[in-house]
GROMACS .gro file of C-alpha atoms in nm:
model
  223
    1UNK     CA    1  -3.200  -2.286   0.305
    2UNK     CA    2  -3.078  -1.936   0.379
    3UNK     CA    3  -3.046  -2.010   0.753
    4UNK     CA    4  -2.848  -2.327   0.667
    5UNK     CA    5  -2.610  -2.133   0.442
    6UNK     CA    6  -2.559  -1.876   0.709
    7UNK     CA    7  -2.493  -2.142   0.971
    8UNK     CA    8  -2.234  -2.305   0.750
    9UNK     CA    9  -2.052  -1.975   0.677
   10UNK     CA   10  -2.062  -1.907   1.052
   11UNK     CA   11  -1.912  -2.240   1.127
   12UNK     CA   12  -1.636  -2.187   0.866
   13UNK     CA   13  -1.535  -1.855   1.007
   14UNK     CA   14  -1.519  -1.989   1.354
   15UNK     CA   15  -1.302  -2.283   1.227
   16UNK     CA   16  -1.071  -2.040   1.053
   17UNK     CA   17  -1.020  -1.825   1.352
   18UNK     CA   18  -0.964  -2.132   1.570
   19UNK     CA   19  -0.692  -2.251   1.333
   20UNK     CA   20  -0.546  -1.905   1.312
   21UNK     CA   21  -0.526  -1.871   1.703
   22UNK     CA   22  -0.385  -2.225   1.745
   23UNK     CA   23  -0.095  -2.168   1.484
   24UNK     CA   24  -0.012  -1.823   1.625
   25UNK     CA   25   0.085  -1.837   1.996
   26UNK     CA   26  -0.064  -1.570   2.219
   27UNK     CA   27   0.179  -1.303   2.328
   28UNK     CA   28   0.300  -1.356   2.693
   29UNK     CA   29   0.396  -1.058   2.923
   30UNK     CA   30   0.753  -1.026   2.799
   31UNK     CA   31   0.771  -1.296   2.538
   32UNK     CA   32   0.796  -1.178   2.175
   33UNK     CA   33   0.963  -1.503   2.052
   34UNK     CA   34   0.878  -1.561   1.699
   35UNK     CA   35   0.768  -1.207   1.629
   36UNK     CA   36   0.940  -0.929   1.445
   37UNK     CA   37   1.058  -0.597   1.578
   38UNK     CA   38   0.901  -0.357   1.327
   39UNK     CA   39   1.167  -0.091   1.336
   40UNK     CA   40   1.442  -0.338   1.278
   41UNK     CA   41   1.269  -0.447   0.962
   42UNK     CA   42   1.188  -0.085   0.857
   43UNK     CA   43   1.336   0.201   1.054
   44UNK     CA   44   1.127   0.453   0.843
   45UNK     CA   45   0.812   0.343   1.039
   46UNK     CA   46   0.800   0.531   1.360
   47UNK     CA   47   0.669   0.379   1.684
   48UNK     CA   48   0.492   0.546   1.981
   49UNK     CA   49   0.315   0.282   2.185
   50UNK     CA   50   0.003   0.438   2.343
   51UNK     CA   51  -0.012   0.180   2.624
   52UNK     CA   52   0.350   0.255   2.721
   53UNK     CA   53   0.213   0.569   2.883
   54UNK     CA   54  -0.098   0.668   3.088
   55UNK     CA   55  -0.252   0.871   2.805
   56UNK     CA   56  -0.497   0.596   2.690
   57UNK     CA   57  -0.855   0.494   2.744
   58UNK     CA   58  -0.753   0.274   3.045
   59UNK     CA   59  -0.580   0.568   3.209
   60UNK     CA   60  -0.264   0.389   3.316
   61UNK     CA   61   0.059   0.275   3.180
   62UNK     CA   62   0.033  -0.093   3.087
   63UNK     CA   63   0.354  -0.161   2.878
   64UNK     CA   64   0.709  -0.153   3.028
   65UNK     CA   65   0.856  -0.191   2.679
   66UNK     CA   66   0.852   0.057   2.390
   67UNK     CA   67   0.919  -0.167   2.087
   68UNK     CA   68   0.638  -0.280   1.850
   69UNK     CA   69   0.631  -0.645   1.737
   70UNK     CA   70   0.424  -0.833   1.481
   71UNK     CA   71   0.401  -1.178   1.332
   72UNK     CA   72   0.667  -1.201   1.063
   73UNK     CA   73   0.423  -1.199   0.773
   74UNK     CA   74   0.229  -0.910   0.922
   75UNK     CA   75   0.556  -0.711   0.977
   76UNK     CA   76   0.654  -0.759   0.610
   77UNK     CA   77   0.302  -0.649   0.497
   78UNK     CA   78   0.343  -0.338   0.719
   79UNK     CA   79   0.676  -0.261   0.553
   80UNK     CA   80   0.509  -0.288   0.219
   81UNK     CA   81   0.224  -0.048   0.330
   82UNK     CA   82   0.493   0.199   0.430
   83UNK     CA   83   0.670   0.169   0.098
   84UNK     CA   84   0.337   0.227  -0.087
   85UNK     CA   85   0.265   0.530   0.129
   86UNK     CA   86   0.616   0.677   0.038
   87UNK     CA   87   0.549   0.618  -0.331
   88UNK     CA   88   0.257   0.842  -0.301
   89UNK     CA   89   0.410   1.098  -0.080
   90UNK     CA   90   0.786   1.061   0.013
   91UNK     CA   91   0.729   1.297   0.311
   92UNK     CA   92   0.481   1.065   0.482
   93UNK     CA   93   0.525   0.738   0.687
   94UNK     CA   94   0.339   0.511   0.901
   95UNK     CA   95   0.337   0.543   1.286
   96UNK     CA   96   0.256   0.254   1.495
   97UNK     CA   97   0.062   0.307   1.820
   98UNK     CA   98   0.006  -0.061   1.913
   99UNK     CA   99   0.099  -0.406   1.781
  100UNK     CA  100   0.158  -0.733   1.962
  101UNK     CA  101  -0.027  -0.696   2.291
  102UNK     CA  102   0.027  -0.922   2.593
  103UNK     CA  103  -0.281  -1.107   2.711
  104UNK     CA  104  -0.253  -0.974   3.065
  105UNK     CA  105  -0.294  -0.620   2.915
  106UNK     CA  106  -0.597  -0.748   2.719
  107UNK     CA  107  -0.747  -0.859   3.050
  108UNK     CA  108  -0.700  -0.510   3.207
  109UNK     CA  109  -0.873  -0.346   2.901
  110UNK     CA  110  -1.167  -0.592   2.926
  111UNK     CA  111  -1.201  -0.524   3.306
  112UNK     CA  112  -1.220  -0.155   3.221
  113UNK     CA  113  -1.504  -0.180   2.968
  114UNK     CA  114  -1.694  -0.485   3.077
  115UNK     CA  115  -2.058  -0.399   3.117
  116UNK     CA  116  -2.020  -0.049   2.956
  117UNK     CA  117  -2.108   0.097   2.623
  118UNK     CA  118  -1.747   0.045   2.514
  119UNK     CA  119  -1.751  -0.335   2.562
  120UNK     CA  120  -1.791  -0.407   2.196
  121UNK     CA  121  -1.466  -0.224   2.120
  122UNK     CA  122  -1.250  -0.467   2.325
  123UNK     CA  123  -1.199  -0.852   2.271
  124UNK     CA  124  -1.279  -1.075   2.567
  125UNK     CA  125  -0.963  -1.268   2.682
  126UNK     CA  126  -1.196  -1.555   2.790
  127UNK     CA  127  -1.271  -1.602   2.409
  128UNK     CA  128  -0.909  -1.599   2.308
  129UNK     CA  129  -0.865  -1.224   2.298
  130UNK     CA  130  -0.812  -1.056   1.961
  131UNK     CA  131  -0.557  -1.054   1.680
  132UNK     CA  132  -0.348  -0.798   1.867
  133UNK     CA  133  -0.278  -1.079   2.121
  134UNK     CA  134  -0.114  -1.285   1.842
  135UNK     CA  135   0.096  -1.018   1.665
  136UNK     CA  136  -0.167  -1.018   1.385
  137UNK     CA  137  -0.314  -0.670   1.424
  138UNK     CA  138  -0.174  -0.311   1.425
  139UNK     CA  139  -0.287   0.032   1.533
  140UNK     CA  140  -0.149   0.285   1.296
  141UNK     CA  141  -0.166   0.628   1.157
  142UNK     CA  142   0.020   0.858   0.918
  143UNK     CA  143   0.291   1.106   1.010
  144UNK     CA  144   0.480   1.372   0.810
  145UNK     CA  145   0.854   1.452   0.786
  146UNK     CA  146   0.824   1.674   1.087
  147UNK     CA  147   0.687   1.403   1.302
  148UNK     CA  148   0.340   1.545   1.321
  149UNK     CA  149   0.038   1.309   1.262
  150UNK     CA  150  -0.206   1.387   0.993
  151UNK     CA  151  -0.560   1.485   1.107
  152UNK     CA  152  -0.789   1.173   1.130
  153UNK     CA  153  -1.092   1.330   1.296
  154UNK     CA  154  -1.044   1.181   1.635
  155UNK     CA  155  -0.753   1.087   1.864
  156UNK     CA  156  -0.628   0.733   1.833
  157UNK     CA  157  -0.807   0.501   2.077
  158UNK     CA  158  -1.118   0.729   2.082
  159UNK     CA  159  -1.393   0.461   2.141
  160UNK     CA  160  -1.677   0.661   1.988
  161UNK     CA  161  -1.892   0.658   1.667
  162UNK     CA  162  -1.667   0.931   1.515
  163UNK     CA  163  -1.406   0.672   1.484
  164UNK     CA  164  -1.610   0.445   1.258
  165UNK     CA  165  -1.514   0.416   0.895
  166UNK     CA  166  -1.841   0.299   0.751
  167UNK     CA  167  -2.029   0.635   0.773
  168UNK     CA  168  -1.751   0.888   0.721
  169UNK     CA  169  -1.950   1.091   0.460
  170UNK     CA  170  -2.228   1.135   0.716
  171UNK     CA  171  -1.966   1.229   0.985
  172UNK     CA  172  -1.836   1.502   0.765
  173UNK     CA  173  -2.176   1.641   0.670
  174UNK     CA  174  -2.249   1.653   1.047
  175UNK     CA  175  -1.930   1.831   1.125
  176UNK     CA  176  -1.803   1.540   1.333
  177UNK     CA  177  -1.491   1.511   1.126
  178UNK     CA  178  -1.349   1.718   0.852
  179UNK     CA  179  -1.320   1.641   0.480
  180UNK     CA  180  -0.942   1.642   0.522
  181UNK     CA  181  -0.968   1.386   0.795
  182UNK     CA  182  -1.182   1.155   0.583
  183UNK     CA  183  -0.929   1.192   0.303
  184UNK     CA  184  -0.644   1.098   0.535
  185UNK     CA  185  -0.836   0.800   0.663
  186UNK     CA  186  -0.893   0.694   0.307
  187UNK     CA  187  -0.511   0.716   0.222
  188UNK     CA  188  -0.434   0.514   0.524
  189UNK     CA  189  -0.689   0.242   0.433
  190UNK     CA  190  -0.572   0.241   0.071
  191UNK     CA  191  -0.202   0.161   0.150
  192UNK     CA  192  -0.289  -0.072   0.426
  193UNK     CA  193  -0.539  -0.280   0.220
  194UNK     CA  194  -0.300  -0.298  -0.077
  195UNK     CA  195  -0.050  -0.452   0.154
  196UNK     CA  196  -0.290  -0.719   0.273
  197UNK     CA  197  -0.447  -0.571   0.583
  198UNK     CA  198  -0.821  -0.548   0.661
  199UNK     CA  199  -0.965  -0.241   0.831
  200UNK     CA  200  -1.183  -0.270   1.140
  201UNK     CA  201  -1.522  -0.094   1.096
  202UNK     CA  202  -1.526   0.078   1.433
  203UNK     CA  203  -1.174   0.196   1.450
  204UNK     CA  204  -1.002   0.393   1.172
  205UNK     CA  205  -0.657   0.313   1.308
  206UNK     CA  206  -0.697  -0.067   1.353
  207UNK     CA  207  -0.597  -0.321   1.081
  208UNK     CA  208  -0.591  -0.703   1.088
  209UNK     CA  209  -0.343  -0.892   0.879
  210UNK     CA  210  -0.566  -1.134   0.696
  211UNK     CA  211  -0.490  -1.151   0.322
  212UNK     CA  212  -0.714  -1.292   0.063
  213UNK     CA  213  -0.480  -1.580   0.006
  214UNK     CA  214  -0.484  -1.679   0.381
  215UNK     CA  215  -0.862  -1.669   0.396
  216UNK     CA  216  -0.887  -1.853   0.060
  217UNK     CA  217  -0.642  -2.125   0.164
  218UNK     CA  218  -0.812  -2.180   0.504
  219UNK     CA  219  -1.163  -2.178   0.355
  220UNK     CA  220  -1.047  -2.444   0.105
  221UNK     CA  221  -0.931  -2.664   0.385
  222UNK     CA  222  -1.278  -2.649   0.555
  223UNK     CA  223  -1.482  -2.679   0.233
   0.00000   0.00000   0.00000
């Protein structure tokens, strides 16, 4: 009976993702039609795309644009998260390192990690890619009024166990990250989750826009 329940749940999740991917078009190389420029929606959010320069895990510049785009609903949610952060501390703001990602870039990333220990960190384009490719995910951190980012324990895009969020107490005890970094990660997750985002277990900076209402509505359709 348990196996049957797990099978049904798995099928529902696959159906939800299929519907999500078919209702949100994948991002083409220079086609951001239907997406929202984050800074035009909220100029208080800073943008520094990590793939617009060579200092990333692939080791090469992959974007020839510098603006960050998201699905309209995800963009509004990010604006809300920034507002919540400023209510806690007016001197802080969100900084975006990646948002909508062209599928051609996703392919380059996959080619880089395929067959390595980092493979699980990158979505396979052959399977539809990931939510970044549909403007439904954002890589983000917190910066202060001077423009400096808060300590988070690792650099953004560090594909290691120290970036995981499910064992942060252990990471602190082992000296892998500081207590301050763990506190900053928690602050980031708090405002992002309240705005409707869901964190990714293996990357403290990655958040998917999938609100409870969206999941609930889609699950209802497939029940």
